[in-house]
Short mmCIF file of C-alpha atoms and ligand atoms in Angstrom, two decimals:
data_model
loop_
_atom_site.label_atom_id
_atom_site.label_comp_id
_atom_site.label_asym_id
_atom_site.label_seq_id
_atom_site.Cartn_x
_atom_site.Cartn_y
_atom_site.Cartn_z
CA UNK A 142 58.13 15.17 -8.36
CA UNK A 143 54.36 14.31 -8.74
CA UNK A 144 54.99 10.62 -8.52
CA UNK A 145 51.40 10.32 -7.79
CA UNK A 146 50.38 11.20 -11.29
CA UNK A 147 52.89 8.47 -12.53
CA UNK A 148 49.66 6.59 -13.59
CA UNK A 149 47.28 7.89 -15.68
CA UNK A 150 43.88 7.45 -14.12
CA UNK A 151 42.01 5.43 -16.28
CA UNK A 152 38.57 6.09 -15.17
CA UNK A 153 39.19 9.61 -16.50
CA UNK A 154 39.16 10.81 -20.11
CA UNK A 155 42.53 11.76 -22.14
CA UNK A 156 42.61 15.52 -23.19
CA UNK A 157 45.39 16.64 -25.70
CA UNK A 158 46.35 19.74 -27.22
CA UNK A 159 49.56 21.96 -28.35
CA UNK A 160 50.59 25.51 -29.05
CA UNK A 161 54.10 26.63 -31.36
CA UNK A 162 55.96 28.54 -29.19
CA UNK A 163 55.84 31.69 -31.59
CA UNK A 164 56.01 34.52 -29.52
CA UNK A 165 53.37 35.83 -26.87
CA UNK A 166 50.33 34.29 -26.53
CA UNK A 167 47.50 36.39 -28.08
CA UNK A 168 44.36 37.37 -26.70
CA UNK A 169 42.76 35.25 -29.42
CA UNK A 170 45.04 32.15 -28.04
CA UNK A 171 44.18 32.98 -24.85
CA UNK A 172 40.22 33.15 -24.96
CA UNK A 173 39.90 30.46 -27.58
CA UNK A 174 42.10 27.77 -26.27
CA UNK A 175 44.57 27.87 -22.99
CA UNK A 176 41.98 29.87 -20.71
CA UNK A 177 39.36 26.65 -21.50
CA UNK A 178 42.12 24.35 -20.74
CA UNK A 179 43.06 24.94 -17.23
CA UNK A 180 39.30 24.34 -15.88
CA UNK A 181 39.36 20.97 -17.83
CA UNK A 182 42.56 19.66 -15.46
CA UNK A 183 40.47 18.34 -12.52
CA UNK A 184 37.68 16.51 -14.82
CA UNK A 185 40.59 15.21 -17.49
CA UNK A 186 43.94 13.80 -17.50
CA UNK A 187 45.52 16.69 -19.24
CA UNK A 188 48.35 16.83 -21.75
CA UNK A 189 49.62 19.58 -22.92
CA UNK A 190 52.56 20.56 -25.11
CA UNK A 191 54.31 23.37 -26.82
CA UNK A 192 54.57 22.15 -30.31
CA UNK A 193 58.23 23.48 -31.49
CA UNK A 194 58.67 20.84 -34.16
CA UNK A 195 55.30 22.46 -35.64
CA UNK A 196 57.04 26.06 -35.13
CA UNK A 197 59.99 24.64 -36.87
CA UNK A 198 58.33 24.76 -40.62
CA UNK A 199 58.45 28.01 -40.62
CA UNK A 200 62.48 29.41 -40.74
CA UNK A 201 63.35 30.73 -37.01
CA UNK A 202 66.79 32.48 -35.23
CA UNK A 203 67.85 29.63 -33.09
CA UNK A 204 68.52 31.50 -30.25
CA UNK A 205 65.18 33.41 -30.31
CA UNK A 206 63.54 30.30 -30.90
CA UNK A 207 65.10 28.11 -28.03
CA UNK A 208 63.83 31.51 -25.62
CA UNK A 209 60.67 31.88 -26.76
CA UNK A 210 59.85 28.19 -26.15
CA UNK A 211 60.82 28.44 -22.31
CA UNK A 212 58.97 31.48 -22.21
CA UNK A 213 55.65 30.32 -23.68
CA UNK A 214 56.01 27.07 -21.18
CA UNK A 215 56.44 29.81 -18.66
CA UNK A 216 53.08 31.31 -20.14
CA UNK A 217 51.11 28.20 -19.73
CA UNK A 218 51.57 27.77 -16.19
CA UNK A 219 50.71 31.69 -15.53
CA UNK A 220 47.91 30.84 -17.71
CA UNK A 221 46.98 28.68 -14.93
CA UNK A 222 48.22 24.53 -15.95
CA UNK A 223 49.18 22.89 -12.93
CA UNK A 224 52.47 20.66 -13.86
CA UNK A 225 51.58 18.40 -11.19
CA UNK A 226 47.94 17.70 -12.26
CA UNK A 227 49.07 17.79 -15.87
CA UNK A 228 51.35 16.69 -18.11
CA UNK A 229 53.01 19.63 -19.82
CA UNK A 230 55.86 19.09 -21.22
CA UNK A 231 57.80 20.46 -24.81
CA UNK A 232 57.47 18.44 -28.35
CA UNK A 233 60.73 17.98 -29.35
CA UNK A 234 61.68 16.35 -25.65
CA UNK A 235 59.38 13.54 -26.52
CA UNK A 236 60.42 11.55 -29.89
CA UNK A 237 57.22 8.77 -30.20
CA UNK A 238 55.16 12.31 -32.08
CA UNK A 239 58.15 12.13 -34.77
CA UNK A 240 58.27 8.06 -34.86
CA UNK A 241 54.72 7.90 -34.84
CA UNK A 242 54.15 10.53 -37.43
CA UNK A 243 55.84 8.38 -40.04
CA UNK A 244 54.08 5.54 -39.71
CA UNK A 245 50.95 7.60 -40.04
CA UNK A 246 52.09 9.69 -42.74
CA UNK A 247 52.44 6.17 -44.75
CA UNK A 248 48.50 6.28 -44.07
CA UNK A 249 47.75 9.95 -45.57
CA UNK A 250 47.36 10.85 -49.21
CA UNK A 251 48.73 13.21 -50.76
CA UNK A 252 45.75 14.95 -51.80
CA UNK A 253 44.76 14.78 -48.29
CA UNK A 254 47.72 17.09 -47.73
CA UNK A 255 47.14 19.71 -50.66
CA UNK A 256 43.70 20.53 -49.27
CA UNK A 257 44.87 21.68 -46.08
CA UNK A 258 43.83 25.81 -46.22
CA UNK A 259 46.91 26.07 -43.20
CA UNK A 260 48.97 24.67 -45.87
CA UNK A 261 48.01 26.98 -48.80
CA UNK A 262 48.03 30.30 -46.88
CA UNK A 263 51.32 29.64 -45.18
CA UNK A 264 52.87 29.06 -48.43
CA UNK A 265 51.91 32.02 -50.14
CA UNK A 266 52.81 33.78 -46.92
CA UNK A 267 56.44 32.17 -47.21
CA UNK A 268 56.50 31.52 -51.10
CA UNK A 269 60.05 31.19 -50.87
CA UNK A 270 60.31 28.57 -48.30
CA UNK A 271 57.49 25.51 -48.79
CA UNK A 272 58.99 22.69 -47.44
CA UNK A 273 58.04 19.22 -46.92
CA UNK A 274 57.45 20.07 -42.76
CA UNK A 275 54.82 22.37 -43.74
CA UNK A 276 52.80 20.00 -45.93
CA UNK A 277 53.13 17.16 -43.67
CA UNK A 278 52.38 19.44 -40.57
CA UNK A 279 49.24 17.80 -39.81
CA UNK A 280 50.20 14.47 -39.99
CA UNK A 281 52.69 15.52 -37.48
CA UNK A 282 49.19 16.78 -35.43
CA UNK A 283 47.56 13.53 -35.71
CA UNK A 284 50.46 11.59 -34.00
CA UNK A 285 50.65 14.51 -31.27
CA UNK A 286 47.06 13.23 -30.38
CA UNK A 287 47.01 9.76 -31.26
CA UNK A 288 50.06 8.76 -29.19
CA UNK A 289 47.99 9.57 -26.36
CA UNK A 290 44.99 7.57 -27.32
CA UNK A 291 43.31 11.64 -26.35
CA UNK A 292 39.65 11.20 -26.18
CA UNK A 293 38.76 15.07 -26.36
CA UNK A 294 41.10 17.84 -27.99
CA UNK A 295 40.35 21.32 -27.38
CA UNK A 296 41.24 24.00 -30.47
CA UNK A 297 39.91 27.13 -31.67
CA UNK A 298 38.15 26.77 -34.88
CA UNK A 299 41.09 27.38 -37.33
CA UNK A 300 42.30 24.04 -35.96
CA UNK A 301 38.80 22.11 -37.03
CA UNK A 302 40.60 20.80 -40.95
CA UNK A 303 43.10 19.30 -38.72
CA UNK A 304 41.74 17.87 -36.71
CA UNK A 305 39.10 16.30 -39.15
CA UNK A 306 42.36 14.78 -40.81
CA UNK A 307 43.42 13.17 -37.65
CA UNK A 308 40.23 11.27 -37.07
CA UNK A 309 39.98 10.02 -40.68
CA UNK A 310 43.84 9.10 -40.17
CA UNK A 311 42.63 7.24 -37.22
CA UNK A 312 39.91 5.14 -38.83
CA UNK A 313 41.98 4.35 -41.77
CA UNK A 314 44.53 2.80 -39.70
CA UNK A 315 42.24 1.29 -37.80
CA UNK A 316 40.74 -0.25 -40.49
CA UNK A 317 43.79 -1.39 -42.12
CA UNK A 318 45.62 -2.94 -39.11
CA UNK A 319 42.61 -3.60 -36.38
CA UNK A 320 41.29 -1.35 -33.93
CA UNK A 321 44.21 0.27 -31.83
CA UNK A 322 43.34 4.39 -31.93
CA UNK A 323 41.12 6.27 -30.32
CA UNK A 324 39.30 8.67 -32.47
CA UNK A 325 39.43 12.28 -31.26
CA UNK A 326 36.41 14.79 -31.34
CA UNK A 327 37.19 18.41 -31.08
CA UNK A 328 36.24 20.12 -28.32
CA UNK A 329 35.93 24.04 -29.11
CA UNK A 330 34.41 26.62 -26.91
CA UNK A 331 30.97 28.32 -27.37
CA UNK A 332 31.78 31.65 -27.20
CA UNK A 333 35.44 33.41 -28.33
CA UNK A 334 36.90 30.09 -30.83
CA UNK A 335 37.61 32.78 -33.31
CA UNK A 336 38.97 35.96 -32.22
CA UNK A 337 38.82 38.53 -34.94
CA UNK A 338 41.57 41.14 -35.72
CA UNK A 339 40.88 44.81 -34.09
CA UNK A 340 42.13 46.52 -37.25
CA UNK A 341 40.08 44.34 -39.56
CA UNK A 342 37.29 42.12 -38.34
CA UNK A 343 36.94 39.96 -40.94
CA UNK A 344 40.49 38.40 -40.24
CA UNK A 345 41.17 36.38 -37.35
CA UNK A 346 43.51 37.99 -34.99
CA UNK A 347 47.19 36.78 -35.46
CA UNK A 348 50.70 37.39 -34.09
CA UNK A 349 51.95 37.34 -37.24
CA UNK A 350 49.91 40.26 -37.91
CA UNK A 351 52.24 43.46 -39.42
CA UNK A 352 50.02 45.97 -37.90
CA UNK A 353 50.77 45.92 -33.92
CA UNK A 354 47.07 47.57 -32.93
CA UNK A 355 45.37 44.48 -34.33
CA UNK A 356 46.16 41.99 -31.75
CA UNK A 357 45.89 42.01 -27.61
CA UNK A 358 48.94 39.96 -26.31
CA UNK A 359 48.22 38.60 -23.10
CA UNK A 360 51.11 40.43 -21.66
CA UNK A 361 50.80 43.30 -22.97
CA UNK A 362 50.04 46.29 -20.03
CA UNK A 363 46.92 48.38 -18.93
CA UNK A 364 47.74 51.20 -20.71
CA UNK A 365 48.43 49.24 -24.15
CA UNK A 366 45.63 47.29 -23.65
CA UNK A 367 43.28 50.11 -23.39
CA UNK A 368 44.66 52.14 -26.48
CA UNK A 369 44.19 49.24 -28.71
CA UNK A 370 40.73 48.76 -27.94
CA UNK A 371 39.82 52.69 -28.27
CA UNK A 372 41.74 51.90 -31.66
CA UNK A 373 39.48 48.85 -32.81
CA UNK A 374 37.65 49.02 -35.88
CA UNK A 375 33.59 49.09 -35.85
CA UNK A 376 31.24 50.98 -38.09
CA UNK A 377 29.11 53.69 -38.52
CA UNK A 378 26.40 52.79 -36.47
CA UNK A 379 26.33 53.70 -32.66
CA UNK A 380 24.34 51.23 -30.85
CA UNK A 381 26.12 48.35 -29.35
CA UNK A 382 23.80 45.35 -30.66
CA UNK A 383 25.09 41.88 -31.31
CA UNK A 384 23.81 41.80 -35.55
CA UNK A 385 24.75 41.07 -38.97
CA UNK A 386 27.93 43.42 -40.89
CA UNK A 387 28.55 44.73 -37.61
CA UNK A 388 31.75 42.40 -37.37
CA UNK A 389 33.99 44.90 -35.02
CA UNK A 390 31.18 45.06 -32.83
CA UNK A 391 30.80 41.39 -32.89
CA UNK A 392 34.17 40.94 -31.96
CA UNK A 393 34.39 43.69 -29.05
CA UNK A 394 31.01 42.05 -27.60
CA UNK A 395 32.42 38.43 -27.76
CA UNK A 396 36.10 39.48 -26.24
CA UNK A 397 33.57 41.21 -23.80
CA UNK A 398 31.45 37.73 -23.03
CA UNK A 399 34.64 35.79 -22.88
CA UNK A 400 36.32 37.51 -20.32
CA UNK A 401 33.04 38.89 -18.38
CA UNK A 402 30.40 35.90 -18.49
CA UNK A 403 27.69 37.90 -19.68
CA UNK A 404 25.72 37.05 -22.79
CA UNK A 405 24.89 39.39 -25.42
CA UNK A 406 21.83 40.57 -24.41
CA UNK A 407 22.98 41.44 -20.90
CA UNK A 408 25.88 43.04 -22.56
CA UNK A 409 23.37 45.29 -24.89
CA UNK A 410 21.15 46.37 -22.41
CA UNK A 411 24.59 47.34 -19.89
CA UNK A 412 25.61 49.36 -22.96
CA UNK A 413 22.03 50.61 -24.53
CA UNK A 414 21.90 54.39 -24.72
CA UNK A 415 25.97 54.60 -24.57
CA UNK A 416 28.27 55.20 -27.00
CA UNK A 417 31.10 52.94 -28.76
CA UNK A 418 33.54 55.24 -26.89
CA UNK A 419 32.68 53.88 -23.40
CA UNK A 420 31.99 50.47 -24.92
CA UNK A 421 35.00 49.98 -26.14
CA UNK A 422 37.09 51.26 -23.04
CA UNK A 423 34.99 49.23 -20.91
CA UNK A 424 35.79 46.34 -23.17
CA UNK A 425 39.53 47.01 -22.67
CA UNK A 426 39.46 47.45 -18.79
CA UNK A 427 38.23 44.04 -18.40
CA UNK A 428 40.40 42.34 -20.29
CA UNK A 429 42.85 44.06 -18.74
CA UNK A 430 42.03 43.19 -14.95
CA UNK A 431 41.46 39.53 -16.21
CA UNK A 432 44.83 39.25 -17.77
CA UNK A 433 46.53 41.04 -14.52
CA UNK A 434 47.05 37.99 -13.01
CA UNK A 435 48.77 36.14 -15.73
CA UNK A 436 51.03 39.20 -16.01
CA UNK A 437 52.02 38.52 -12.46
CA UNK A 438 52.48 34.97 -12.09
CA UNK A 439 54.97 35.29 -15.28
CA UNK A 440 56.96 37.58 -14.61
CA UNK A 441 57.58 35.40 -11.23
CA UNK A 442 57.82 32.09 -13.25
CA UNK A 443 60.28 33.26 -15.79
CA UNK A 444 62.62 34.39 -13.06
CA UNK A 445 63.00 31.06 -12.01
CA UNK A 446 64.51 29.04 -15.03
CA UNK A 447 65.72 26.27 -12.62
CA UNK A 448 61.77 25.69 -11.59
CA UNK A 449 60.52 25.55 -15.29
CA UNK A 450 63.66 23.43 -16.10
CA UNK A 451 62.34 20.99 -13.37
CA UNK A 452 58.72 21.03 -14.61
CA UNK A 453 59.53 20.21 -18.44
CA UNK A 454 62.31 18.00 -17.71
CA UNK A 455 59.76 16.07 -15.46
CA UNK A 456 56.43 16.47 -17.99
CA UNK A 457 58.79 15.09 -20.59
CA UNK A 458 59.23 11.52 -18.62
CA UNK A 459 56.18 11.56 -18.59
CA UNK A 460 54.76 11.94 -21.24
CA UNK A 461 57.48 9.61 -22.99
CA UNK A 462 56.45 6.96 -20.64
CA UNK A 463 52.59 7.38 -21.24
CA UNK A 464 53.06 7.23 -25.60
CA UNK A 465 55.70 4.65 -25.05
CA UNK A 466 52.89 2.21 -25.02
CA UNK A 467 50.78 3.10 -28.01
CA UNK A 468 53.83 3.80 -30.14
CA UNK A 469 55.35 -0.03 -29.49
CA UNK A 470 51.13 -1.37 -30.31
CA UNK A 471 51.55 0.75 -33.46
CA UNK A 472 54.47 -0.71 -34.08
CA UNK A 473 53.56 -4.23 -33.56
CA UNK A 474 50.33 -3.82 -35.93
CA UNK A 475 52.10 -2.36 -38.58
CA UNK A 476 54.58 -5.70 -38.40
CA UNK A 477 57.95 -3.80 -36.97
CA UNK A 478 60.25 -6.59 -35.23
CA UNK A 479 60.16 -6.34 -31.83
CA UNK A 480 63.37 -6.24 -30.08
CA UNK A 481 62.06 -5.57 -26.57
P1 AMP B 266 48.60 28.81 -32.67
O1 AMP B 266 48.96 30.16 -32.16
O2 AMP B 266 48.30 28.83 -34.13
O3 AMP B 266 49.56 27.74 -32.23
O4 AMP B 266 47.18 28.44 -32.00
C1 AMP B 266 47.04 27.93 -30.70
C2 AMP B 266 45.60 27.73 -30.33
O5 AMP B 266 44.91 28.98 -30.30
C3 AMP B 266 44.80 26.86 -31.30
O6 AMP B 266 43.90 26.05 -30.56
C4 AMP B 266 44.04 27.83 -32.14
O7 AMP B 266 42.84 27.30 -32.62
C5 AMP B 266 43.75 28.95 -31.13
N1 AMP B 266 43.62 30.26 -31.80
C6 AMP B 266 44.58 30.88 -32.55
N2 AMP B 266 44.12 32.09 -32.99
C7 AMP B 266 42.84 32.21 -32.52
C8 AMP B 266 41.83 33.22 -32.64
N3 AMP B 266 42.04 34.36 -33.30
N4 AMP B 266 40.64 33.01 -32.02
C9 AMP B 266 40.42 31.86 -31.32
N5 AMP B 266 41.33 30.88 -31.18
C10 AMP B 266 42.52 31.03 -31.76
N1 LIG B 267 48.37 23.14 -35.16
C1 LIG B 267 47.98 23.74 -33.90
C2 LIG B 267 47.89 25.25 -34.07
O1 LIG B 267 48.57 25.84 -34.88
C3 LIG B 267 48.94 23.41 -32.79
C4 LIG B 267 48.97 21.94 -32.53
C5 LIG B 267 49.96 21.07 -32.85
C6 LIG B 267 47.95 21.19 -31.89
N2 LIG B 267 49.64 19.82 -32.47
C7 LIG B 267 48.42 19.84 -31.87
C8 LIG B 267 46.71 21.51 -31.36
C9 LIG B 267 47.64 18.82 -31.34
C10 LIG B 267 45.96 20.47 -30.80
C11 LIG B 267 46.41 19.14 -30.81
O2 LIG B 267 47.17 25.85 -33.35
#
């Protein structure tokens, strides 16, 4: 398979970037990160992984766990990654992120660590279960992108404190043992990097939210689609206008932009002298008819474990190959004996 894209094409910039495999992708997933990510194939060489060692820190059902991961690879490819122009390909099946994230994590503070915000709302979300994998979860991050030398690395803005870490991880080592990483720059989308809650606006939209009308998933159907919109929260007002304290508006008119291409004041003047009824259905429809397709190409990828077997199996040689390299520099620099 794809022995063409055995080399990485060096004239071409590295992109990296991961999702945990925690269930359906949401619509906030969706418009924020994977949708940007498929366009960036042809102009990149792309990497992408589904980070189950980062879903791992918080306590899972095996069995649920090992399924949702195949499904969310099946996910990315309806979301439109090409296995053969990309590498995608599942954490755990490559071990240089774990090897490389030690060796790093002797190059983070502590106090680095404690100033995460991921890190302090997930453990008063799971008070009773803070362990070490959830404190050192971004060190973990910085190896996913550093073993890959990734120029570019595209997140949604909850992602940014991360990422900032990873840099500064970068430099430091680079100070310390001579210049060997490349030092990442974000790469987050204009319009839609934060996706805000439909029940409350002033959250960003979650799968982990308890309340099932606040958040799109990008399989759920027309129908479901369409009442959670009518459901979304806005205000008093009636105009649809892009402005200050109107967050639910905000949000509708962005998820609108995203999936649509029209700015906000196209948007406004489609919608002047209408209501937030019509909005807001009209909202729903088209994220409905752009997730259609996605819906579709799932459900045909999913029935075909053998394919997706093929595809990870394959993205996993790959990308093993590819961070092979960096890893044994790192471990040269950091004076490892090489046995090779
Ligand atoms: P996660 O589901 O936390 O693994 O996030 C996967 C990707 O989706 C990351 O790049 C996040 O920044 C992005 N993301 C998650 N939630 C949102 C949201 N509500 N709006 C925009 N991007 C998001
Ligand atoms: N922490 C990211 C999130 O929750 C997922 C992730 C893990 C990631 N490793 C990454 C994103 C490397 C970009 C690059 O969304």
């Amino acid at each position: 398979m794809a022995e063409s894209n055995e080399a990485i094409n060096t004239t071409k910039k590295v992109i990296f970037s991961g999702i945990q495999p925690t269930g359906v992708f949401t619509l906030g997933n969706y418009l924020g990160a994977i949708k940007n990510w498929g366009p960036l194939q042809d102009e990149y060489n792309c990497i992408y992984s589904i980070v189950d060692e980062h879903a791992l820190t918080v306590k899972r059902d095996p069995a649920t766990f090992r399924k949702q991961t195949i499904e969310c690879y099946a996910l990315l490819l309806a979301c439109g990654l090409d296995p053969e122009k990309s590498i995608v390909f599942i954490q755990s099946h490559n071990p240089n992120h774990a090897q490389l994230s030690w060796i790093l994590s002797c190059c983070t503070q502590f106090g680095e660590l404690t100033r995460m915000t991921q890190f302090k709302d997930k453990s008063q979300k799971h008070p009773d279960d803070v362990n070490a994998g959830l404190f050192t979860y971004p060190v973990l991050m910085a190896a996913d992108i550093l073993v890959y030398n990734a120029d570019l690395v595209p997140i949604g803005e909850d992602q940014k404190q991360h990422l900032e870490l990873a840099r500064n991880i970068a430099v430091r080592f680079n100070q310390r043992y001579g210049d060997m990483f490349t030092v990442p720059d974000a790469y987050i989308p204009k319009t839609g990097a934060r996706i805000k809650s439909l029940q409350d606006p002033t959250k960003k939209m979650s799968k982990s939210d308890d309340n099932p009308n606040a958040c799109i998933l990008i399989l759920d159907d027309k129908d479901t689609i369409i009442r959670k919109f009518k459901r979304a929260v806005t205000d008093s007002d009636t105009e649809v206008r892009y402005a200050e304290g109107k967050d639910g508006i905000n949000n509708l008119m962005t998820i609108y932009s995203c999936v649509t291409g029209k700015n906000m004041d196209e948007i406004e003047s489609e919608f002047s002298g209408k209501g937030y009824g019509d909005f807001k259905l009209a909202v729903g429809e088209a994220v409905a008819d752009s997730l259609e397709p996605v819906r579709t190409e799932y459900a045909k990828l999913i029935a075909d474990k053998a394919y997706l077997k093929q595809c990870y199996t394959d993205g996993a040689q790959r990308a093993f190959r590819l961070s092979n390299k960096i890893l044994t520099k790192a471990s040269r620099k950091v004076g490892f004996v090489d046995y090779r």
